Amino acid sequence: MHFADGEVPGEYLGYVHKKVLWLAGGMGVLLILLVYSISVGAVAIPLTDVFMTITGQNVSHKWDAIIWNIRLPQALAAIVAGCGLAVAGVTMQSILRNPLGSPFTLGISNAGAFGAAVSVIVLGTGTMQSRVADAVTINNPYITTMMAFLFCLLATAVILLISRIRNASPEVMVLAGVALSSLFTAGTMFLQYFSNDAQLAAVVFWTFGDVGRANWPELAFMSLIVAAATVYFVVNRWNYNAIDAGDETAKSLGVNVERVRLFGMVASALVTAVIVSFLGVIGFVGLVCPHMVRRIIGDDQRYLVPGSCIMGGILLLASDTVARVIIAPYVLPVAVLTAFMGAPIFIYLLLRGNRI
Amino acid sequence: MILTVEDLNFFYRNREVLNDIAFSIGKSEIVAILGPNGVGKTTLLKCLNRILRPREGVVYLDGQDIFRLNGNEIARSIGYVPQRVETGKLTAFDAVLLGRKPHIGWELKEKDLKIVDAVFRQLSMDHLRLASIDEMSGGELQKVAIARALVQEPQILLLDEPTSNLDLKNQVGILTTIARVVREHDIAAVMTMHDLNHALRYADRFIFLKCGRIYAHGGPEVISPRTIEEVYGLPVIIGELGGVTCVVPVNPPAATDA
């Protein structure tokens, strides 16, 4: 075929350039927000001191202790979890061809909660430490996390198995997720009915996602999984674009649709499982974030995946910052805030409809 | 011959849809696949680029068995235009750029952008480059889908009812575009069609399917009132109108009842 008369269209390059600027701007906002988030709290730390401490200069031992042990890991956990939930959400929306897709569509959060309930109530790993109410204490957070993770993987495996039998169609995946969600919810309710007050409190408390729970090694592990999955999603950006154009079109472009769908699901599930088991259930970020980014830079996965990643980080870090100071000295778990804010934001986006 | 189909049988679960299909397609040729609803026209089209896998049979692309090629190799030779085009918040340029996927490595090259640009010019869609495809009319969307298939630099275009959902002017516009592209680039096109008049006007060869088999196959001479009545179960007359051959049903079924 001959296409010699084509030129690189300037107007298109300008349009792409604008999207890249949005992404760069988002990164900038995220970094500024990180410094700001560390500076506010029960003890206010001057912004310059925060900046100097996290760039490795020793300002004061007190600041060192607060920043390195408490605020920085919490802020980074918020960013990593936000990024992870948002990219998992955007991928699920694409591979399930469903705007309501989210990291929790497959029932993973319910599976994690059930795992935690089994750990606390059946295995007696005790009751969780709350920074608000001292009544709730947990003896062995590691077993609780492990059990939650195990059940998240179990849910994934079941959906994988069903998809293998029924050819990985989006409808089957969504419906299997609905079925598993209600099954695990029923299981959790059953266990809760036979638990004592302290156990019940611990289980309920566990489900409130809180980014303050992660320590450095957990944060490192979470970051590794989220980074690996994000790279995988970016590598597959053209495949997701093709699937967005319809399964037939994707196949005619040489995409192995079933395989992309299955692998994408496993990667999203893994990211979600890690975040849920370490931090608890943090709703709405994975659902709302991709839609916010779609409104700004459109549905092109080349920009949507990195955009959602950045926006997820911003959204969860901002929410966590607000949650820490809104009713100071009490600290709200971030999940309470995201659940509160998520619904109005989502409805607002639906009503606005058009791009910003 | 750039595409040859031999002994193709296709089953949906245990129901036989296509039986013993064999034909071949040469360069610069437009082939219309005709037949009543549900006869397997779309299924046959999808078997040609392995969107569907037949139970038996071989499809040769330039002498190579397509079941031994990988997806990208097929996609670099065969472009497919589906009946329904999915939309999204995507510019027409990005939507067409997707067609370069089988050629793209890690990053886009300048060449990819140039080819997309050239196709926009050739289809006279320059003004639509940055238009969002979710705000486009049916005719414009169909053009985007054809452009996407063209930037694959295919030897063969497969089109599934390219004129369904279009008004008369757009139907003629799209078919004229397809015919022009086929001649200009010396490629082949295979279309499933319902409109016999359009088929007569734009296609070089015709394949009539009946009950999953090829009932008739050949040039314009195979289009006879007898063939059409046998295939569609409806008597027609064929005549000339302003120098154009037309197929007109004689007795609508309702009138026959009366």
mmCIF file of N, CA and C in Angstrom, chain A residues 34-35 38 47-61 63-65 67-68 72 216:
data_model
loop_
_atom_site.group_PDB
_atom_site.id
_atom_site.type_symbol
_atom_site.label_atom_id
_atom_site.label_comp_id
_atom_site.label_asym_id
_atom_site.label_seq_id
_atom_site.Cartn_x
_atom_site.Cartn_y
_atom_site.Cartn_z
ATOM 1 N N LEU A 34 2.524 15.521 49.084
ATOM 2 C CA LEU A 34 3.268 14.620 49.970
ATOM 3 C C LEU A 34 3.937 15.429 51.085
ATOM 4 N N VAL A 35 4.616 16.498 50.701
ATOM 5 C CA VAL A 35 5.300 17.327 51.693
ATOM 6 C C VAL A 35 4.284 17.962 52.639
ATOM 7 N N ILE A 38 2.774 15.484 55.162
ATOM 8 C CA ILE A 38 3.672 15.126 56.264
ATOM 9 C C ILE A 38 3.740 16.251 57.297
ATOM 10 N N LEU A 47 7.042 23.265 56.622
ATOM 11 C CA LEU A 47 7.218 22.632 55.307
ATOM 12 C C LEU A 47 8.693 22.473 54.935
ATOM 13 N N THR A 48 9.484 23.517 55.233
ATOM 14 C CA THR A 48 10.905 23.439 54.856
ATOM 15 C C THR A 48 11.595 22.314 55.621
ATOM 16 N N ASP A 49 11.236 22.159 56.907
ATOM 17 C CA ASP A 49 11.839 21.077 57.704
ATOM 18 C C ASP A 49 11.463 19.715 57.131
ATOM 19 N N VAL A 50 10.200 19.591 56.701
ATOM 20 C CA VAL A 50 9.752 18.329 56.115
ATOM 21 C C VAL A 50 10.589 18.026 54.877
ATOM 22 N N PHE A 51 10.707 19.041 54.026
ATOM 23 C CA PHE A 51 11.436 18.855 52.776
ATOM 24 C C PHE A 51 12.884 18.456 53.061
ATOM 25 N N MET A 52 13.501 19.143 54.018
ATOM 26 C CA MET A 52 14.907 18.851 54.317
ATOM 27 C C MET A 52 15.051 17.470 54.934
ATOM 28 N N THR A 53 14.132 17.089 55.810
ATOM 29 C CA THR A 53 14.238 15.779 56.455
ATOM 30 C C THR A 53 14.088 14.643 55.439
ATOM 31 N N ILE A 54 13.094 14.773 54.531
ATOM 32 C CA ILE A 54 12.923 13.645 53.599
ATOM 33 C C ILE A 54 13.973 13.650 52.496
ATOM 34 N N THR A 55 14.697 14.766 52.336
ATOM 35 C CA THR A 55 15.810 14.718 51.382
ATOM 36 C C THR A 55 17.115 14.355 52.100
ATOM 37 N N GLY A 56 16.991 13.884 53.332
ATOM 38 C CA GLY A 56 18.144 13.276 54.000
ATOM 39 C C GLY A 56 18.957 14.213 54.886
ATOM 40 N N GLN A 57 18.476 15.448 55.094
ATOM 41 C CA GLN A 57 19.230 16.343 55.983
ATOM 42 C C GLN A 57 18.632 16.299 57.380
ATOM 43 N N ASN A 58 19.499 16.254 58.352
ATOM 44 C CA ASN A 58 19.055 16.089 59.725
ATOM 45 C C ASN A 58 18.693 17.446 60.333
ATOM 46 N N VAL A 59 17.392 17.680 60.536
ATOM 47 C CA VAL A 59 16.968 18.958 61.109
ATOM 48 C C VAL A 59 16.855 18.838 62.618
ATOM 49 N N SER A 60 16.044 17.872 63.084
ATOM 50 C CA SER A 60 15.985 17.620 64.529
ATOM 51 C C SER A 60 15.586 16.171 64.741
ATOM 52 N N HIS A 61 15.988 15.608 65.850
ATOM 53 C CA HIS A 61 15.689 14.195 66.126
ATOM 54 C C HIS A 61 14.193 13.962 66.252
ATOM 55 N N TRP A 63 11.754 15.649 64.742
ATOM 56 C CA TRP A 63 11.164 15.593 63.397
ATOM 57 C C TRP A 63 11.505 14.252 62.718
ATOM 58 N N ASP A 64 12.775 13.847 62.866
ATOM 59 C CA ASP A 64 13.201 12.570 62.279
ATOM 60 C C ASP A 64 12.272 11.440 62.713
ATOM 61 N N ALA A 65 12.050 11.391 64.025
ATOM 62 C CA ALA A 65 11.250 10.293 64.575
ATOM 63 C C ALA A 65 9.822 10.333 64.023
ATOM 64 N N ILE A 67 8.631 11.923 61.341
ATOM 65 C CA ILE A 67 8.519 11.796 59.884
ATOM 66 C C ILE A 67 8.853 10.378 59.426
ATOM 67 N N TRP A 68 10.016 9.857 59.858
ATOM 68 C CA TRP A 68 10.444 8.551 59.324
ATOM 69 C C TRP A 68 9.644 7.389 59.880
ATOM 70 N N LEU A 72 5.792 9.621 57.131
ATOM 71 C CA LEU A 72 6.226 9.261 55.783
ATOM 72 C C LEU A 72 5.685 7.884 55.373
ATOM 73 N N TRP A 216 7.356 -0.292 57.354
ATOM 74 C CA TRP A 216 8.241 -0.170 56.186
ATOM 75 C C TRP A 216 8.344 -1.450 55.357
#
